[in-house]
Amino acid sequence: MSIDSITSADKAAFQQLLTDVYRAWSKPDLQELRQFVTPDMLNYFNAALADHTKQGIHNHVEDVILLQAEVLEAWMEGTAYYVSAGLRWSARNYNLSLTKQCGESGY
């Protein structure tokens, strides 16, 4: 098994993961995020969501599209393969006010 390049199946899995992460982020649902990210990333997302709440905003990400994926580093520990991958992607990202109504200026 080669871990030097990313297959179309890998790219599809990365696309699904990005979609799942940002769907959970946009809800916002930390329980759902927990199933997709490391504990460190979950802490990051938790802090960011708390900051958004303090600012009175809700961040929403949609239409996530993986544009490019490449192997940055690959290694094996025992029988498990690990890969660090660089992902370039696009999405529509916007904030909604938690304090204003739809149609109101600044919403």
XYZ file of N, CA, C and O in Angstrom:
428
model
N 0.847 -1.192 0.000
C 0.000 0.000 0.000
C 0.883 1.243 0.000
O 1.767 1.407 0.816
N 0.629 2.152 -0.920
C 1.385 3.392 -1.002
C 0.630 4.490 -0.261
O -0.586 4.613 -0.384
N 1.369 5.266 0.500
C 0.750 6.405 1.185
C 1.386 7.701 0.729
O 1.345 8.713 1.411
N 2.004 7.660 -0.459
C 2.677 8.839 -0.990
C 1.755 9.757 -1.773
O 2.101 10.889 -2.053
N 0.599 9.267 -2.153
C -0.321 10.098 -2.926
C -1.746 9.861 -2.454
O -2.048 8.887 -1.771
N -2.613 10.752 -2.836
C -4.007 10.702 -2.417
C -4.837 10.163 -3.576
O -4.749 10.661 -4.693
N -5.615 9.143 -3.304
C -6.470 8.525 -4.321
C -7.786 9.282 -4.437
O -8.123 10.126 -3.590
N -8.545 8.942 -5.453
C -9.867 9.562 -5.596
C -10.778 9.177 -4.426
O -11.607 9.976 -3.992
N -10.602 7.967 -3.888
C -11.384 7.550 -2.712
C -11.008 8.392 -1.498
O -11.882 8.780 -0.707
N -9.702 8.676 -1.322
C -9.260 9.550 -0.233
C -9.879 10.932 -0.375
O -10.376 11.514 0.584
N -9.821 11.469 -1.588
C -10.359 12.813 -1.832
C -11.858 12.847 -1.524
O -12.349 13.799 -0.921
N -12.578 11.801 -1.900
C -14.013 11.728 -1.598
C -14.243 11.687 -0.091
O -15.167 12.328 0.423
N -13.396 10.947 0.629
C -13.522 10.878 2.093
C -13.231 12.232 2.728
O -13.916 12.648 3.666
N -12.204 12.935 2.219
C -11.893 14.273 2.736
C -13.046 15.233 2.465
O -13.405 16.050 3.317
N -13.625 15.160 1.268
C -14.766 16.017 0.923
C -15.915 15.769 1.898
O -16.510 16.719 2.404
N -16.204 14.496 2.171
C -17.295 14.177 3.089
C -16.998 14.684 4.496
O -17.874 15.219 5.174
N -15.760 14.527 4.933
C -15.370 14.994 6.261
C -15.517 16.514 6.377
O -16.062 17.019 7.358
N -15.042 17.247 5.378
C -15.202 18.708 5.395
C -16.679 19.083 5.463
O -17.078 19.958 6.237
N -17.493 18.428 4.661
C -18.934 18.697 4.653
C -19.544 18.411 6.018
O -20.310 19.228 6.553
N -19.193 17.274 6.598
C -19.736 16.890 7.909
C -19.303 17.857 9.008
O -20.114 18.260 9.849
N -18.025 18.235 9.014
C -17.509 19.153 10.037
C -18.232 20.488 9.957
O -18.717 21.016 10.971
N -18.349 21.049 8.760
C -18.961 22.371 8.658
C -20.472 22.341 8.760
O -21.075 23.351 9.134
N -21.111 21.196 8.505
C -22.545 21.080 8.785
C -22.759 21.143 10.301
O -23.609 21.875 10.794
N -21.937 20.391 11.060
C -22.038 20.397 12.527
C -21.683 21.769 13.085
O -22.335 22.261 14.012
N -20.639 22.388 12.537
C -20.228 23.730 12.964
C -21.371 24.721 12.783
O -21.628 25.552 13.648
N -22.042 24.646 11.656
C -23.082 25.617 11.324
C -24.356 25.441 12.127
O -25.180 26.350 12.176
N -24.527 24.306 12.807
C -25.760 24.083 13.586
C -25.840 24.970 14.827
O -26.965 25.416 15.114
N -24.925 25.267 15.647
C -23.665 24.611 16.001
C -23.917 23.424 16.939
O -24.710 23.526 17.859
N -23.208 22.325 16.693
C -23.434 21.089 17.452
C -22.098 20.455 17.831
O -21.492 19.736 17.032
N -21.630 20.730 19.050
C -20.351 20.185 19.511
C -20.378 18.667 19.632
O -19.362 18.009 19.387
N -21.519 18.097 19.993
C -21.623 16.636 20.091
C -21.372 15.997 18.725
O -20.692 14.991 18.620
N -21.941 16.570 17.700
C -21.734 16.047 16.356
C -20.292 16.292 15.894
O -19.672 15.415 15.302
N -19.762 17.474 16.182
C -18.368 17.768 15.820
C -17.400 16.772 16.452
O -16.408 16.381 15.833
N -17.705 16.357 17.665
C -16.829 15.434 18.414
C -16.517 14.172 17.615
O -15.420 13.630 17.705
N -17.449 13.705 16.809
C -17.225 12.470 16.059
C -16.299 12.652 14.857
O -15.812 11.673 14.303
N -15.984 13.904 14.495
C -15.178 14.151 13.304
C -13.801 14.738 13.574
O -12.959 14.757 12.673
N -13.569 15.284 14.776
C -12.330 16.023 15.028
C -11.596 15.490 16.257
O -12.177 14.796 17.091
N -10.330 15.872 16.361
C -9.526 15.506 17.527
C -9.986 16.316 18.743
O -10.642 17.357 18.589
N -9.632 15.875 19.949
C -9.980 16.650 21.142
C -9.433 18.087 21.090
O -10.124 19.023 21.509
N -8.231 18.279 20.568
C -7.680 19.633 20.458
C -8.528 20.509 19.535
O -8.785 21.671 19.835
N -8.946 19.956 18.401
C -9.787 20.728 17.480
C -11.161 20.987 18.081
O -11.733 22.057 17.878
N -11.682 20.034 18.842
C -12.971 20.247 19.495
C -12.873 21.412 20.477
O -13.779 22.253 20.542
N -11.777 21.496 21.216
C -11.560 22.632 22.122
C -11.495 23.937 21.348
O -12.049 24.955 21.781
N -10.825 23.924 20.209
C -10.744 25.121 19.358
C -12.140 25.544 18.902
O -12.517 26.715 19.014
N -12.913 24.592 18.382
C -14.266 24.897 17.916
C -15.143 25.391 19.070
O -15.926 26.331 18.912
N -15.020 24.781 20.240
C -15.795 25.184 21.412
C -15.485 26.634 21.783
O -16.400 27.427 22.026
N -14.200 26.986 21.813
C -13.804 28.358 22.147
C -14.300 29.344 21.091
O -14.787 30.436 21.424
N -14.209 28.969 19.829
C -14.673 29.848 18.751
C -16.178 30.064 18.821
O -16.660 31.190 18.651
N -16.927 28.994 19.097
C -18.381 29.130 19.217
C -18.758 29.996 20.415
O -19.681 30.810 20.328
N -18.048 29.840 21.528
C -18.306 30.676 22.708
C -18.018 32.142 22.387
O -18.773 33.032 22.788
N -16.949 32.394 21.644
C -16.607 33.763 21.242
C -17.688 34.348 20.336
O -18.075 35.511 20.482
N -18.192 33.550 19.415
C -19.263 34.023 18.532
C -20.508 34.383 19.331
O -21.155 35.397 19.049
N -20.838 33.558 20.319
C -21.999 33.838 21.154
C -21.825 35.172 21.887
O -22.755 35.977 21.944
N -20.626 35.412 22.428
C -20.348 36.690 23.100
C -20.493 37.866 22.146
O -20.919 38.948 22.550
N -20.134 37.650 20.875
C -20.236 38.711 19.872
C -21.647 38.855 19.312
O -21.931 39.786 18.560
N -22.517 37.902 19.674
C -23.899 37.958 19.198
C -24.045 37.535 17.744
O -24.931 38.029 17.045
N -23.171 36.622 17.293
C -23.247 36.159 15.913
C -23.304 34.637 15.849
O -22.932 33.938 16.793
N -23.782 34.150 14.730
C -23.800 32.722 14.422
C -23.111 32.580 13.067
O -23.565 33.147 12.076
N -21.997 31.835 13.028
C -21.266 31.628 11.782
C -21.857 30.437 11.049
O -22.159 29.413 11.650
N -22.019 30.584 9.756
C -22.592 29.529 8.923
C -21.678 29.281 7.733
O -21.244 30.234 7.078
N -21.360 28.011 7.471
C -20.520 27.617 6.336
C -21.301 26.614 5.503
O -21.836 25.642 6.033
N -21.364 26.862 4.199
C -22.087 25.948 3.308
C -21.396 25.880 1.950
O -20.470 26.635 1.682
N -21.867 24.994 1.120
C -21.308 24.785 -0.220
C -19.803 24.525 -0.175
O -19.027 25.098 -0.936
N -19.393 23.630 0.731
C -17.980 23.293 0.906
C -17.546 22.387 -0.249
O -18.173 21.358 -0.508
N -16.472 22.788 -0.942
C -15.956 22.021 -2.069
C -14.451 21.854 -1.911
O -13.715 22.843 -1.808
N -13.994 20.620 -1.881
C -12.570 20.325 -1.824
C -11.985 20.539 -3.212
O -12.412 19.919 -4.179
N -10.997 21.433 -3.308
C -10.385 21.755 -4.589
C -9.116 20.954 -4.847
O -8.837 20.561 -5.973
N -8.333 20.738 -3.780
C -7.055 20.047 -3.942
C -6.677 19.390 -2.628
O -6.940 19.927 -1.556
N -6.040 18.237 -2.719
C -5.527 17.537 -1.544
C -4.159 16.970 -1.898
O -3.965 16.447 -2.995
N -3.202 17.107 -0.972
C -1.874 16.559 -1.214
C -1.287 16.020 0.083
O -1.588 16.518 1.165
N -0.465 14.995 -0.042
C 0.210 14.414 1.110
C 1.346 15.336 1.528
O 2.191 15.704 0.718
N 1.359 15.725 2.796
C 2.442 16.542 3.337
C 3.467 15.673 4.056
O 4.660 15.931 4.008
N 2.959 14.653 4.728
C 3.819 13.750 5.489
C 3.089 12.418 5.619
O 1.875 12.381 5.760
N 3.855 11.334 5.558
C 3.256 10.005 5.717
C 4.190 9.147 6.549
O 5.409 9.224 6.411
N 3.604 8.340 7.439
C 4.418 7.458 8.270
C 3.582 6.269 8.724
O 2.364 6.264 8.583
N 4.268 5.279 9.260
C 3.615 4.079 9.743
C 4.037 3.846 11.183
O 5.200 4.017 11.541
N 3.062 3.514 12.033
C 3.321 3.135 13.420
C 2.707 1.771 13.624
O 1.479 1.635 13.603
N 3.567 0.769 13.786
C 3.069 -0.600 13.865
C 2.453 -0.981 12.541
O 3.097 -0.904 11.500
N 1.177 -1.322 12.560
C 0.485 -1.683 11.321
C -0.440 -0.563 10.828
O -1.161 -0.749 9.850
N -0.423 0.585 11.501
C -1.310 1.690 11.130
C -0.559 2.727 10.298
O 0.574 3.088 10.603
N -1.210 3.194 9.243
C -0.672 4.260 8.399
C -1.254 5.592 8.849
O -2.440 5.679 9.181
N -0.415 6.625 8.839
C -0.847 7.980 9.174
C -0.402 8.910 8.058
O 0.679 8.744 7.501
N -1.235 9.882 7.760
C -0.920 10.845 6.717
C -1.367 12.224 7.183
O -2.480 12.385 7.691
N -0.494 13.200 7.009
C -0.892 14.602 7.143
C -1.143 15.105 5.730
O -0.295 14.933 4.853
N -2.316 15.655 5.512
C -2.679 16.111 4.175
C -2.969 17.598 4.187
O -3.534 18.125 5.153
N -2.569 18.259 3.126
C -2.914 19.664 2.918
C -4.157 19.718 2.052
O -4.214 19.075 1.001
N -5.166 20.450 2.509
C -6.421 20.549 1.775
C -6.665 22.005 1.389
O -6.553 22.909 2.218
N -6.989 22.222 0.128
C -7.404 23.547 -0.334
C -8.865 23.395 -0.732
O -9.221 22.518 -1.515
N -9.709 24.246 -0.143
C -11.139 24.117 -0.373
C -11.782 25.491 -0.400
O -11.187 26.495 -0.007
N -13.000 25.523 -0.906
C -13.763 26.769 -0.935
C -15.109 26.523 -0.265
O -15.567 25.384 -0.164
N -15.716 27.605 0.188
C -17.029 27.514 0.823
C -17.651 28.899 0.878
O -16.962 29.911 0.739
N -18.928 28.916 1.102
C -19.623 30.174 1.388
C -19.690 30.277 2.910
O -20.199 29.377 3.579
N -19.165 31.364 3.456
C -19.021 31.544 4.899
C -19.611 32.909 5.263
O -19.180 33.923 4.738
N -20.589 32.922 6.161
C -21.200 34.189 6.550
C -21.668 34.131 7.998
O -21.816 33.057 8.575
N -21.867 35.296 8.583
C -22.352 35.427 9.953
C -23.769 35.972 9.952
O -24.119 36.830 9.144
N -24.560 35.471 10.894
C -25.902 35.979 11.134
C -25.950 36.542 12.543
O -25.314 36.004 13.448
N -26.704 37.592 12.734
C -26.859 38.191 14.057
C -27.771 37.341 14.921
O -28.799 36.838 14.460
N -27.390 37.195 16.174
C -28.247 36.503 17.144
C -29.217 37.472 17.815
O -30.116 37.052 18.541
N -29.017 38.765 17.570
C -29.819 39.774 18.267
C -30.777 40.525 17.348
O -31.606 41.283 17.830
N -30.672 40.325 16.043
C -31.541 41.032 15.095
C -32.412 40.022 14.366
O -32.083 38.854 14.240
N -33.527 40.504 13.856
C -34.471 39.665 13.125
C -34.137 39.679 11.632
O -33.608 40.654 11.121
N -34.496 38.591 10.959
C -34.316 38.501 9.522
C -34.981 39.699 8.841
O -36.125 40.027 9.166
N -34.259 40.361 7.956
C -34.773 41.533 7.271
C -34.388 42.839 7.945
O -34.427 43.901 7.323
N -34.028 42.767 9.217
C -33.612 43.960 9.956
C -32.179 44.326 9.558
O -31.345 43.437 9.317
N -31.882 45.602 9.477
C -30.537 46.056 9.144
C -29.509 45.451 10.107
O -29.725 45.449 11.303
N -28.444 44.895 9.555
C -27.403 44.298 10.375
C -27.607 42.829 10.670
O -26.792 42.225 11.335
N -28.715 42.249 10.153
C -28.969 40.832 10.394
C -27.880 40.012 9.745
O -27.368 39.086 10.246
